[in-house]
Short mmCIF file of C-alpha atoms in Angstrom, two decimals:
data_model
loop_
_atom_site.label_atom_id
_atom_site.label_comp_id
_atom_site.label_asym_id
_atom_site.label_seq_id
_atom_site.Cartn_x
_atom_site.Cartn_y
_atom_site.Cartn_z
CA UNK A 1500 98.72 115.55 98.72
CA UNK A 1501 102.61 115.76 97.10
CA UNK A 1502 101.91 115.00 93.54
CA UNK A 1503 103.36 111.44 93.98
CA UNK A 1504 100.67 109.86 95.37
CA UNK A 1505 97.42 111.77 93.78
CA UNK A 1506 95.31 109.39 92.53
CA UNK A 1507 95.25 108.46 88.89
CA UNK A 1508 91.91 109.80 87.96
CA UNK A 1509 91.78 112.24 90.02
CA UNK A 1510 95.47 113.79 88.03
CA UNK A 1511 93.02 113.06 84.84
CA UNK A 1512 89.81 114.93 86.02
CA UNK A 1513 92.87 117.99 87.50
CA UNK A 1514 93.82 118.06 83.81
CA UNK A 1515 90.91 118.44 82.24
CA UNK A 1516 90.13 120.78 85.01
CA UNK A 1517 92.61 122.99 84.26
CA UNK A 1518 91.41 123.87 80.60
CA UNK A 1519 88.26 125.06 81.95
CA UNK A 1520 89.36 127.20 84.83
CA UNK A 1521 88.74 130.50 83.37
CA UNK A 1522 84.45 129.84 83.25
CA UNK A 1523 84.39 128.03 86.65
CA UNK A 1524 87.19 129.57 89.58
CA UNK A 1525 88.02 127.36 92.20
CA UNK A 1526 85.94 124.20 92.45
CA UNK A 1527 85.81 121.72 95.70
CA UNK A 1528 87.42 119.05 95.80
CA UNK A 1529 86.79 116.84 98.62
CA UNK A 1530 88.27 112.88 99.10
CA UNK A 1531 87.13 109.64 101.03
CA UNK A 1532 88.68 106.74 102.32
CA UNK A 1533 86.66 103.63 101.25
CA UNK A 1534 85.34 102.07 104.41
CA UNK A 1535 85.22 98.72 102.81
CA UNK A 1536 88.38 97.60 104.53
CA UNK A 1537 88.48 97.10 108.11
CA UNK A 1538 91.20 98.99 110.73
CA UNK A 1539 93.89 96.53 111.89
CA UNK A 1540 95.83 96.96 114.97
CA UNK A 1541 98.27 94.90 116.95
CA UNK A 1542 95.88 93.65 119.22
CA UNK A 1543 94.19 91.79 116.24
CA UNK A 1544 96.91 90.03 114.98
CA UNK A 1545 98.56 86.74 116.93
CA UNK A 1546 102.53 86.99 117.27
CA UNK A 1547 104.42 84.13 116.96
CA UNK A 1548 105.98 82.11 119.47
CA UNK A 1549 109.54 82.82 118.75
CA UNK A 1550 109.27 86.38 116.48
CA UNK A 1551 112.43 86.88 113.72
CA UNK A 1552 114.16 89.50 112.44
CA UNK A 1553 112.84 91.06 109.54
CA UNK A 1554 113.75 92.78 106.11
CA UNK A 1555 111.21 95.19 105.04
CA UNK A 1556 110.81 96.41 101.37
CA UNK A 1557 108.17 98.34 100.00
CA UNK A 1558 107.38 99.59 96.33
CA UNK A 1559 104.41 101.76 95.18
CA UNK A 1560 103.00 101.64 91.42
CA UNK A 1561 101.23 103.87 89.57
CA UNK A 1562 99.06 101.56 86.92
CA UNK A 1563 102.83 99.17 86.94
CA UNK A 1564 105.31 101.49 86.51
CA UNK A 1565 107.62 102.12 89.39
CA UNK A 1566 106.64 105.52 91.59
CA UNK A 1567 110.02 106.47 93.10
CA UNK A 1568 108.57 109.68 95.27
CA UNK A 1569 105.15 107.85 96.28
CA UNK A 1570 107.24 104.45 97.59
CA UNK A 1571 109.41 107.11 99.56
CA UNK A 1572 106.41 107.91 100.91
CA UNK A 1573 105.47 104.63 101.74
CA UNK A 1574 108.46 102.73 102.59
CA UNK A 1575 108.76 104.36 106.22
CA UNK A 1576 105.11 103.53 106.72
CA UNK A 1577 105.47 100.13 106.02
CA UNK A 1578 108.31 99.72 108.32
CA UNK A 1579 106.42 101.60 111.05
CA UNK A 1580 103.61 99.40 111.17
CA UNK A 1581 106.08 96.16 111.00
CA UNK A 1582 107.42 97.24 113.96
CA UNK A 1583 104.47 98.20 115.59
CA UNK A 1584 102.95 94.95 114.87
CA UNK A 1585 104.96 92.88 117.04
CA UNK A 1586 105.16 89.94 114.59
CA UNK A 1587 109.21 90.64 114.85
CA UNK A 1588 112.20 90.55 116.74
CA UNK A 1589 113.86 93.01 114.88
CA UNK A 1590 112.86 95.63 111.55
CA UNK A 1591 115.21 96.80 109.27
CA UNK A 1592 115.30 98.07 105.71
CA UNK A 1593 118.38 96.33 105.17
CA UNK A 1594 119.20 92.75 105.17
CA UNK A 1595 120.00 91.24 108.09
CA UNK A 1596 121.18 87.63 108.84
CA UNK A 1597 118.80 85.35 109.73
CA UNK A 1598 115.96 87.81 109.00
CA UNK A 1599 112.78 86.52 106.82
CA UNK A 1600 111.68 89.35 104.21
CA UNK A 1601 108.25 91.28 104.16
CA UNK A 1602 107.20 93.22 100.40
CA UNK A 1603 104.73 95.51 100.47
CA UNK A 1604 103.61 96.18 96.70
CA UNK A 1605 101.09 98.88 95.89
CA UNK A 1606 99.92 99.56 92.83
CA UNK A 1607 97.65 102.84 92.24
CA UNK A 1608 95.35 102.08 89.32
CA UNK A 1609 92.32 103.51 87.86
CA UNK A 1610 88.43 102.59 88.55
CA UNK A 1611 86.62 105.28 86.86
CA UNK A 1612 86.58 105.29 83.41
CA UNK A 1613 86.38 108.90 81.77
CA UNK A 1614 87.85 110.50 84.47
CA UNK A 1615 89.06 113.49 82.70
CA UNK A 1616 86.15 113.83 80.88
CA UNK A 1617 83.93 113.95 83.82
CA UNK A 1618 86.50 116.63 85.24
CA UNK A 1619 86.01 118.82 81.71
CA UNK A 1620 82.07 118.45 82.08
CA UNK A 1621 82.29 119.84 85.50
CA UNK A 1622 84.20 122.18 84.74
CA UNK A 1623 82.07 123.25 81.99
CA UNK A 1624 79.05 123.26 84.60
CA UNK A 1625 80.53 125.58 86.96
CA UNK A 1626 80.49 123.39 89.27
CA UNK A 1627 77.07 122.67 89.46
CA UNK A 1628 77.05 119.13 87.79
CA UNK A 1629 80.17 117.80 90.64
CA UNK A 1630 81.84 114.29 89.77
CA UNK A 1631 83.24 111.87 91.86
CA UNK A 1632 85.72 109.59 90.64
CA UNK A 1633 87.70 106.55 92.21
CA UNK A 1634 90.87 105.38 92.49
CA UNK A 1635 91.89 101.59 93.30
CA UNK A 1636 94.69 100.58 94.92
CA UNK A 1637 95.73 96.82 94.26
CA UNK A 1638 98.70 95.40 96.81
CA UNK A 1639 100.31 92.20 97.05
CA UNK A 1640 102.28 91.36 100.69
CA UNK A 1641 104.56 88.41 100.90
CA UNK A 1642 106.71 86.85 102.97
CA UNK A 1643 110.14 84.97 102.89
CA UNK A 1644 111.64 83.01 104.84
CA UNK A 1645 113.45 79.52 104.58
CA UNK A 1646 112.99 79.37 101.17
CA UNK A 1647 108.91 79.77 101.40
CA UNK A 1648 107.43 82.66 100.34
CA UNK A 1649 103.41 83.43 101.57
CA UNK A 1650 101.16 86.05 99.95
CA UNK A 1651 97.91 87.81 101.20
CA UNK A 1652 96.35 90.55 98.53
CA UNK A 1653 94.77 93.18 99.41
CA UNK A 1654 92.26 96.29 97.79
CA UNK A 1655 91.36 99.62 98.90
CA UNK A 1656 90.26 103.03 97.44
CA UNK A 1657 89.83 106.28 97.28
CA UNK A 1658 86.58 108.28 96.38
CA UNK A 1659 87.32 111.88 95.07
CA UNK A 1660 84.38 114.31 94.74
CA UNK A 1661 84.89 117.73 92.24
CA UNK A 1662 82.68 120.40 92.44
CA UNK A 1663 78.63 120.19 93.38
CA UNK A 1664 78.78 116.07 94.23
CA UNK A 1665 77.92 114.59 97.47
CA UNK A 1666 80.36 112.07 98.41
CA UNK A 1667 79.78 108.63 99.51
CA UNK A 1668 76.85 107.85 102.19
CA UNK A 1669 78.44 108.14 105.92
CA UNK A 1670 81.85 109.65 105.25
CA UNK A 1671 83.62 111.95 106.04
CA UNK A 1672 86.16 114.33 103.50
CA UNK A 1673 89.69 113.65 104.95
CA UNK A 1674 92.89 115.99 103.30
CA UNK A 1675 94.73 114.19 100.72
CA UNK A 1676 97.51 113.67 102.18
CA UNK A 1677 95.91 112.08 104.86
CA UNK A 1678 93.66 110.07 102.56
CA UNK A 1679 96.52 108.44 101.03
CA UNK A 1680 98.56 108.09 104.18
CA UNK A 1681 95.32 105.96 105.82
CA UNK A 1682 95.13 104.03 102.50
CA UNK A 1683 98.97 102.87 102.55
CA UNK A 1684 99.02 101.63 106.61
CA UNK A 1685 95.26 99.81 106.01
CA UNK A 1686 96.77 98.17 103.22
CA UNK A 1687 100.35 97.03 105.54
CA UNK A 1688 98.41 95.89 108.58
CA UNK A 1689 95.88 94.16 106.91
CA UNK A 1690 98.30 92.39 104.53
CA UNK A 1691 100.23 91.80 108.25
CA UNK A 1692 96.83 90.62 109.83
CA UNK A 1693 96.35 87.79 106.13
CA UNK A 1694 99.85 86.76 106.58
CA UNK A 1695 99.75 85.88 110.17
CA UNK A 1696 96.45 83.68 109.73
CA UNK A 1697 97.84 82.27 107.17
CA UNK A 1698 100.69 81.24 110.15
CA UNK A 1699 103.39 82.96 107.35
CA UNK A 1700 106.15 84.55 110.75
CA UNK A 1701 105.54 81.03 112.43
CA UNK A 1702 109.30 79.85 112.90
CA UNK A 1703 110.04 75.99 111.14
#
C-alpha cells in the first residue's frame, strides 16, 4: 500500500515496529477487509427516470486533516463507480451546467487504542505474541442539486494482523493496496445505493 493510504494504527504499530527490528527480522503482516458492509453493484441500485449530469468530488482524511496523495487515490475511484452506477447522464470532475454534485468524504481514523504499543510488544516477542489492530474509516456522501443537498453515512474497516495473530474468523488476507482500494469503492457504492433510496438523483 503507497504510504498515503496505510491505515492509522497500523503507521503506529510500523513505528514502534521499527525500534525493535534488530531482536525480531521480518514479521507478517497480513490485512482484512471488514465484511460488515455488504457489496453494492448497479444492479442493486434503482436509476432514476430521467438521470442528470453529475459533478463528482471526492476528499480523503486522515483523523480530519486533508490527505492530498490518498484522495488522488480515491478521486478516480469515486468517479468510476458514479459512472458505473448508472444513476447519471453524464460524470465529470468538473462542473458542468445543469449537473447536481456528488461528495464523497472519507475520513481514515483510528479504532485501536495503543496501537504502537501493541506493535513494540510484538516486536519485543519475536513475533510470537502477533497483534491485530483496526482501522475505521468514517464517510459522509451527499448530494446537490436544486438547492437540496441529501446525505447517507457510511463505516467500514480494516483489520491488520502483525506477527503470530490469527486474523478475523472467515477471512481472507488481501494486499494492502487492494485492501484499501475495496474499502474506498464499498464505501462510494454503498453511499450511491443510501442516496438513491433515499430518492436523492430523482429529478424535481
Amino acid at each position: 500500500m503507497s504510504i498515503a493510504i496505510r491505515p492509522r494504527a497500523l503507521r503506529a504499530a510500523l513505528a514502534a515496529l521499527a525500534l525493535s527490528m534488530s531482536l525480531t527480522g521480518c514479521l507478517s503482516m497480513k490485512m482484512y477487509v471488514d465484511p460488515a458492509l455488504p457489496t453494492v453493484a448497479k444492479k442493486d441500485i434503482a436509476a432514476p427516470a430521467t438521470p442528470r449530469p453529475v459533478q463528482v468530488l471526492a476528499e480523503f482524511r486522515t483523523k480530519g486533516n486533508a490527505n492530498a496523495r490518498a484522495t488522488a487515490e480515491l478521486r478516480p475511484r469515486a468517479l468510476a463507480a458514479a459512472t458505473e452506477s448508472g444513476l447519471f447522464s453524464q460524470v465529470s470532475g468538473d462542473a458542468t451546467p445543469g449537473a447536481g454534485q456528488l461528495r464523497v468524504m472519507i475520513d481514515n481514523v483510528p479504532v485501536t487504542e495503543n496501537a504502537g504499543a501493541k506493535g513494540f510488544g510484538t516486536g519485543l516477542t519475536f513475533g510470537l505474541a502477533g497483534s491485530l489492530v483496526t482501522d475505521g474509516y468514517n464517510a459522509t456522501i451527499s448530494y446537490t442539486a436544486n438547492g437540496k443537498t441529501t446525505e447517507a453515512v457510511v463505516h467500514h474497516a480494516i483489520h491488520s494482523t502483525i506477527g503470530n495473530k490469527a486474523g478475523p474468523a472467515g477471512l481472507t488476507p488481501v494486499a494492502p493496496q487492494a485492501a484499501a482500494h475495496q474499502v474506498m469503492d464499498q464505501i462510494v457504492w454503498n453511499g450511491l445505493k443510501q442516496l438513491s433510496e433515499k430518492h436523492a438523483f430523482d429529478a424535481e
